[in-house]
């Protein structure tokens, strides 16, 4: 049997001696501070996880990957790995230049020798890579609203790995895993990819997969960037460690993968297979709706449940790793065990708890049955996700100037303080501009920065169990979504659209701002010379025309009660 899966693979790091010299030289180069996603990509480029890539894709490779899932030389590679930068930074960089790539603390990790600089057609990239240019897809939303407008490509010279302070003993490079498998004499290794806590169905699935492939098992969870709203990786790793002893120690190991997922379904499955091959695996589990992001903007699934398996099967020989495919695992009550959904005995009672239902039970403090999960996992999840009435949350008011946002927000603050139990902080748009954003103007870019600052502060308050009430205009959908994602990582988010019509807002305008805007004396004024993108699905919409403030604030209280965020009287 060929043992090519256990021989070392190329890395992009220079020797420690060369790294010291390069670090000094790189200090004089233009430098780019990497985003969290770029740090994940760079780590896997440097350590061989993205082999055969030698750096960020050139324009020719990018075009070929987007169109055909292949590099320009024909090698199978389904995912564009590009260094996206701002237009301002790109304007000062020419092909032929070197740039230093730094982490968020300013540590130089690598040097990029720029060969290509181009402005991509992101709509085309979304359509080809994700199957639709639909902002409901988190990967598409990232592409349009977070990623930089210009791409740089070229080979990377690795100086040092990104530093991880957490779970260091569980993080392995591809070559470290290959050496581990060699040492233990493992020849056939099946990898299990996950971004969720492990429940009993996952355990049964992995047991069956290892038996079917006659292989040892690598539990290989992603701890880089996953889907917004996923359980944080600290909690997940504690869950994995809690159930690892349910597996036979001699045949199972776990390693953490610092991958930034794109949630690209079928293409992502092929990508995950190539990455696991680089880590020394011979088999890979592809389950139902692998790396699926959920529903599109029409309410349908982005990808078919077994589309990923079909695409993987098509390219299996080129990937060089065998697929172990599984249908959804469900619990059969009469047999007291799990079965693949297509093997359930006729007439049997099938029990299943969806991810949505699990979150509801955690949120409301309801029972989670033993047949579904392990007590240790449920305990960890309850620690991180206590019932909603004990969590921090954010109420985010948005609406035109003069709509009544600040007035309702003040009334709500008083009502919540009267109830007691959690500290309440009001982040009013004008007050935040005075204390946190006094240097900002009213351009779209500056408004976005201001709203993201508010969102960041609110997320910290929410994370620490408090209540944040925000009352900015927040005119742009994409920025409000970014704030929602920031906050929902730690607690609940209740968006309240104060939908008072423009005519009514103008009537109330004591400072005469609308009049000045109509006369052209105030530029970029929301509702007059700048657009207001009204929320399409806020948790609550209120119109303050002819309605007293107390009534509006009470509507918000009722909504918070309905969401389980405050206890009913």
PDB file of C-alpha atoms in Angstrom, residues 13 39 74 162 178 203 206 242 282 351-352 384 408 439 451 463 523 538 550:
ATOM      1  CA  UNK A  13       8.052  28.622   5.791  1.00  0.00           C
ATOM      2  CA  UNK A  39      -5.156  35.002   8.996  1.00  0.00           C
ATOM      3  CA  UNK A  74      -5.677  22.435 -14.623  1.00  0.00           C
ATOM      4  CA  UNK A 162      -0.084  32.834  13.745  1.00  0.00           C
ATOM      5  CA  UNK A 178       1.013  12.946   9.313  1.00  0.00           C
ATOM      6  CA  UNK A 203     -21.188   9.828  17.497  1.00  0.00           C
ATOM      7  CA  UNK A 206     -18.670   8.614  13.076  1.00  0.00           C
ATOM      8  CA  UNK A 242     -16.193  16.199  27.241  1.00  0.00           C
ATOM      9  CA  UNK A 282      -7.555   8.722   3.331  1.00  0.00           C
ATOM     10  CA  UNK A 351     -37.459  11.142  16.937  1.00  0.00           C
ATOM     11  CA  UNK A 352     -35.272  14.056  15.952  1.00  0.00           C
ATOM     12  CA  UNK A 384     -22.774  29.386  27.505  1.00  0.00           C
ATOM     13  CA  UNK A 408     -38.877  55.809  22.935  1.00  0.00           C
ATOM     14  CA  UNK A 439     -13.905  63.076  14.385  1.00  0.00           C
ATOM     15  CA  UNK A 451     -22.811  52.441  13.571  1.00  0.00           C
ATOM     16  CA  UNK A 463     -21.677  39.631  26.177  1.00  0.00           C
ATOM     17  CA  UNK A 523     -25.366  67.570   2.287  1.00  0.00           C
ATOM     18  CA  UNK A 538     -37.510  43.944  11.974  1.00  0.00           C
ATOM     19  CA  UNK A 550     -45.416  55.371  26.670  1.00  0.00           C
TER      20      UNK A 550
END
